CSV table of C-alpha atoms in Angstrom, one decimal:
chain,number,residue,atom,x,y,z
D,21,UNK,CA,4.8,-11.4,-11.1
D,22,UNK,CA,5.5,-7.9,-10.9
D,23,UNK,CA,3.6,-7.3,-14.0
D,24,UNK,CA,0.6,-8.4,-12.6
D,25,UNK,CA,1.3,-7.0,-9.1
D,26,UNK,CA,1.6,-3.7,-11.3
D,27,UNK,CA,-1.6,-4.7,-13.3
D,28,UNK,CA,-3.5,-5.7,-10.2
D,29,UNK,CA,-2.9,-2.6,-8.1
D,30,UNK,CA,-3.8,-0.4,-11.2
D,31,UNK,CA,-7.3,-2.0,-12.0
D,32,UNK,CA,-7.9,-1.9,-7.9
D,33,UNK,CA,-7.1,1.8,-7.9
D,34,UNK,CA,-10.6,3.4,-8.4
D,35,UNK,CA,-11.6,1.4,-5.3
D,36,UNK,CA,-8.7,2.2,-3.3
D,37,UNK,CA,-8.6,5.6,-3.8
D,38,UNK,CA,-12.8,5.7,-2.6
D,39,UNK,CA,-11.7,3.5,0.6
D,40,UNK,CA,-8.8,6.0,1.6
D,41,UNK,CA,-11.5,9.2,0.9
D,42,UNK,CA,-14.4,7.7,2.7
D,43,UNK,CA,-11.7,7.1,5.7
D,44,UNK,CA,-10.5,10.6,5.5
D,45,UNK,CA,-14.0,12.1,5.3
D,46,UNK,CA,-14.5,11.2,8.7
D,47,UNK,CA,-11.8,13.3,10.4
D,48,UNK,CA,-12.5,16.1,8.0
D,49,UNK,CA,-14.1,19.3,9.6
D,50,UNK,CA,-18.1,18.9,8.7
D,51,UNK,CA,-17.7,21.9,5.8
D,52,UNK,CA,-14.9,19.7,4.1
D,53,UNK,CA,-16.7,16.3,4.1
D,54,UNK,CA,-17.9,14.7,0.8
D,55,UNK,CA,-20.6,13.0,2.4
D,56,UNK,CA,-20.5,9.7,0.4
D,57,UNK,CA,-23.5,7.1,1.2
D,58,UNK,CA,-21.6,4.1,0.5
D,59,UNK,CA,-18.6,3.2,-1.7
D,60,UNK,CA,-20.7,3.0,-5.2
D,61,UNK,CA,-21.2,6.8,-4.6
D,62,UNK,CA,-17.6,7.6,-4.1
D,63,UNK,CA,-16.8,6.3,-7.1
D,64,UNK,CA,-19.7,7.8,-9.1
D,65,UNK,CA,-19.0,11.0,-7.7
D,66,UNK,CA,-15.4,10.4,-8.2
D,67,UNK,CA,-16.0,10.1,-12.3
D,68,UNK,CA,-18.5,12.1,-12.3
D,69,UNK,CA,-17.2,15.2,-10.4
D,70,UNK,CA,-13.0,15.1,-11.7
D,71,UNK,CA,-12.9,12.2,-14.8
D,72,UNK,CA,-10.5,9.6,-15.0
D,73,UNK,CA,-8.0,11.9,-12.9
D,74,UNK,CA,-9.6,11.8,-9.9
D,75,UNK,CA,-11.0,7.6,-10.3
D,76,UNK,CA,-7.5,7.0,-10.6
D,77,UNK,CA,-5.8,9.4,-8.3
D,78,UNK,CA,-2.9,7.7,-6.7
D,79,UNK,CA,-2.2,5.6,-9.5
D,80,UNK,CA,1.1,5.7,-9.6
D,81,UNK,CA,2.1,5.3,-5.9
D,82,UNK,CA,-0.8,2.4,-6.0
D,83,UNK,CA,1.4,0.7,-8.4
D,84,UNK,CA,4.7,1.4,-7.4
D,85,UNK,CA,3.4,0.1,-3.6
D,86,UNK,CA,2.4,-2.8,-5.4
D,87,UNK,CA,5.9,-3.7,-7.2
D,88,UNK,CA,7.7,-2.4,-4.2
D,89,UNK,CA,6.2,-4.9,-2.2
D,90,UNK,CA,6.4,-8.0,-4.9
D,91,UNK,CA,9.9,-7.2,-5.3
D,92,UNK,CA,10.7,-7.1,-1.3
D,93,UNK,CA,9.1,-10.7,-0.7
D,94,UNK,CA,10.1,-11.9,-4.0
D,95,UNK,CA,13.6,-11.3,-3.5
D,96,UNK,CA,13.7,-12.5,0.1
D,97,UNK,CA,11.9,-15.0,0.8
D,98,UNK,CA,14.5,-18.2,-0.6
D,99,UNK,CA,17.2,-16.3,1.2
D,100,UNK,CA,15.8,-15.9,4.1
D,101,UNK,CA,14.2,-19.7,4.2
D,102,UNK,CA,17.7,-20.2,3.5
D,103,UNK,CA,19.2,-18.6,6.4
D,104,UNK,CA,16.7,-19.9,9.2
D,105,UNK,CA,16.6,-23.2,7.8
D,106,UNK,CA,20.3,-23.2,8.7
D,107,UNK,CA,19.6,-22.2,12.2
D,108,UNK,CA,16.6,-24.7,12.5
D,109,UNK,CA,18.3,-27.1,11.0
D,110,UNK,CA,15.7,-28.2,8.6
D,111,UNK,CA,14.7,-26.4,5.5
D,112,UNK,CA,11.4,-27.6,4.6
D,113,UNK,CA,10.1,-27.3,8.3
D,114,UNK,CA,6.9,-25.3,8.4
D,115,UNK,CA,8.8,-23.4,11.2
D,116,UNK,CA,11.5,-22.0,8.5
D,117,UNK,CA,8.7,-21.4,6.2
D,118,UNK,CA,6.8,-19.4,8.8
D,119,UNK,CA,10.0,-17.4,10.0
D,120,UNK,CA,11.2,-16.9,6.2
D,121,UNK,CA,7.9,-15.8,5.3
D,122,UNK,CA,7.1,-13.5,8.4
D,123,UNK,CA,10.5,-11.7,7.7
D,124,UNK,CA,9.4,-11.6,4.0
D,125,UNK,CA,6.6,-9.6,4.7
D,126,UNK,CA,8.4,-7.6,6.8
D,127,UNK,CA,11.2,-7.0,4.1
D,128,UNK,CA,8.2,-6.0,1.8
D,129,UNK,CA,6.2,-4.1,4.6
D,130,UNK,CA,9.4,-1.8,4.8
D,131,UNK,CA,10.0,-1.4,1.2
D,132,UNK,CA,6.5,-0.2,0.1
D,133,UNK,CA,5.4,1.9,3.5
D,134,UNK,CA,6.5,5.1,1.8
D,135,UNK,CA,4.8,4.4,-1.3
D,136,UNK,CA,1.5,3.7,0.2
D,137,UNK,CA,2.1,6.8,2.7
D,138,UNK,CA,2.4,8.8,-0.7
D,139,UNK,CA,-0.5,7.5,-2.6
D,140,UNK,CA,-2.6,8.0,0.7
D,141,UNK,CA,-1.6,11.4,0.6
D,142,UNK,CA,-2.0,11.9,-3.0
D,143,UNK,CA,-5.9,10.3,-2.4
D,144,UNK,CA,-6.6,12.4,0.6
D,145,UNK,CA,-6.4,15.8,-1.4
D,146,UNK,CA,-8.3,18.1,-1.8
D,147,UNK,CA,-8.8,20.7,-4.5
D,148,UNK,CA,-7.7,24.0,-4.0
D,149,UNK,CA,-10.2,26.7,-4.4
D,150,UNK,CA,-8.1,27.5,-7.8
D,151,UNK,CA,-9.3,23.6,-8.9
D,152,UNK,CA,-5.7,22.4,-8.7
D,153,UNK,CA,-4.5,19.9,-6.0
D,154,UNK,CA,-1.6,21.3,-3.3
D,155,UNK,CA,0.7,18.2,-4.9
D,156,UNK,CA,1.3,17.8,-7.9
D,157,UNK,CA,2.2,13.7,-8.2
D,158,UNK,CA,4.4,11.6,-6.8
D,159,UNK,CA,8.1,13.4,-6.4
D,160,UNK,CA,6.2,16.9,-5.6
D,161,UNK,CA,4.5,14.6,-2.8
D,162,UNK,CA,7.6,13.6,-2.0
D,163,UNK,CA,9.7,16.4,-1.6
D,164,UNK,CA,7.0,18.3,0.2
D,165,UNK,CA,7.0,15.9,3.2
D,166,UNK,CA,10.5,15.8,3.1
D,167,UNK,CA,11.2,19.1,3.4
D,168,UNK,CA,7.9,19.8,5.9
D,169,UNK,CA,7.7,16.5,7.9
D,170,UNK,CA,11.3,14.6,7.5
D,171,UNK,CA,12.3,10.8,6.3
D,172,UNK,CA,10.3,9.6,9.0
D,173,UNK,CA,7.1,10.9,8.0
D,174,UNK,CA,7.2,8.0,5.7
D,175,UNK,CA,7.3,5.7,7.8
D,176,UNK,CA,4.1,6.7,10.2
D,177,UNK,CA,2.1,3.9,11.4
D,178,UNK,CA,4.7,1.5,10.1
D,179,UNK,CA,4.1,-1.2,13.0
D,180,UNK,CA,0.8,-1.5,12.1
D,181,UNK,CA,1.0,-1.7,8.5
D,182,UNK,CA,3.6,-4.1,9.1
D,183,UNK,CA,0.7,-6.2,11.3
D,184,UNK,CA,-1.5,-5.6,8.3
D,185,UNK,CA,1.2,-6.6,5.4
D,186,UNK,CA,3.2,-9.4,6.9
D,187,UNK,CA,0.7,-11.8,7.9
D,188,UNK,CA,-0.3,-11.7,4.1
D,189,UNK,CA,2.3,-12.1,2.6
D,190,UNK,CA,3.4,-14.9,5.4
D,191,UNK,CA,0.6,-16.7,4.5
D,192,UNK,CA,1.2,-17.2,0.7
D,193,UNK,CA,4.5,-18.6,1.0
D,194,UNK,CA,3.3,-20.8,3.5
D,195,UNK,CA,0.4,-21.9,1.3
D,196,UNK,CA,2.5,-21.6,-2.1
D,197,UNK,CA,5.4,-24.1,-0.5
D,198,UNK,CA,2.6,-26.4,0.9
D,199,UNK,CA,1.0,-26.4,-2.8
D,200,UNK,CA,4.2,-26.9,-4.0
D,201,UNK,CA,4.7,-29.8,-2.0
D,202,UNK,CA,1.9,-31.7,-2.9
């Protein structure tokens, strides 16, 4: 599973990284828009103007995000199904599964926010007059919010990507379990 997680976030890069630009490009000053039409053009534009570099910028983050969050709900969610079927009192309850799988998200919301936050950044950049980018990859990323921004920098807009992960991933082991069941 983390294999494909890996494999799955890498071939969904190229589209990623045109969703996080076309977002940014509208909070950019007019002069430092890219203008794209639509999300086909990003990612013409995207080959065309910087190669394979630039269609999968944020590669790396992509796929760390996505084994960071396989390995936080794969290596929660029994334990935890465990633990509130103990309080419930009944282990195959579709409460416990809800409540196991809601705090599996948010284990694997938690563990991948500051990958994500870095491969946003790392999408968002621009190039520098020079034709390099102002970070270099992931640990230069890294280290520059550290040291400008803090640890929690990471972590900005955690509730709602919270919101936006755990429901997901709540919903799969639900569904899986169901599956399973029948």
């Amino acid at each position: 599973s983390l294999a494909a997680g890996g494999l799955g976030a890498l071939i969904g890069t190229p589209a990623d990284a045109a969703l996080v630009r076309m977002q940014a490009d509208t909070v950019l000053p007019a002069e430092q828009r890219r203008n794209y039409k639509h999300v086909g053009d990003a990612l013409l534009r995207m080959i065309r103007d910087e190669g394979v570099a630039g269609f999968f910028s944020g590669a790396t983050p992509t796929i760390m995000r996505g084994l960071s969050i396989n390995v936080g709900m794969l290596t929660t969610y029994d334990s935890y199904k465990d633990f509130v079927g103990k309080q419930t009192g009944d282990p195959t309850s579709q409460t416990t599964r809800f409540a196991a799988g809601a705090l599996s998200g948010w284990t694997a919301a938690t563990v991948s926010l500051p990958f994500d936050f870095i491969k946003t950044r790392l999408q968002k950049q621009q190039r520098l007059p020079d034709g390099t980018y102002p970070m270099k990859g992931v640990v230069d990323c890294a280290t520059q919010v550290l040291k400008k921004e803090g640890p929690l920098a990471f972590y900005a807009g955690y509730a709602t990507y919270c919101f936006r992960i755990t429901p997901h991933i709540m919903l799969t082991w639900v569904f899986l379990d169901a599956l399973k069941d029948i």
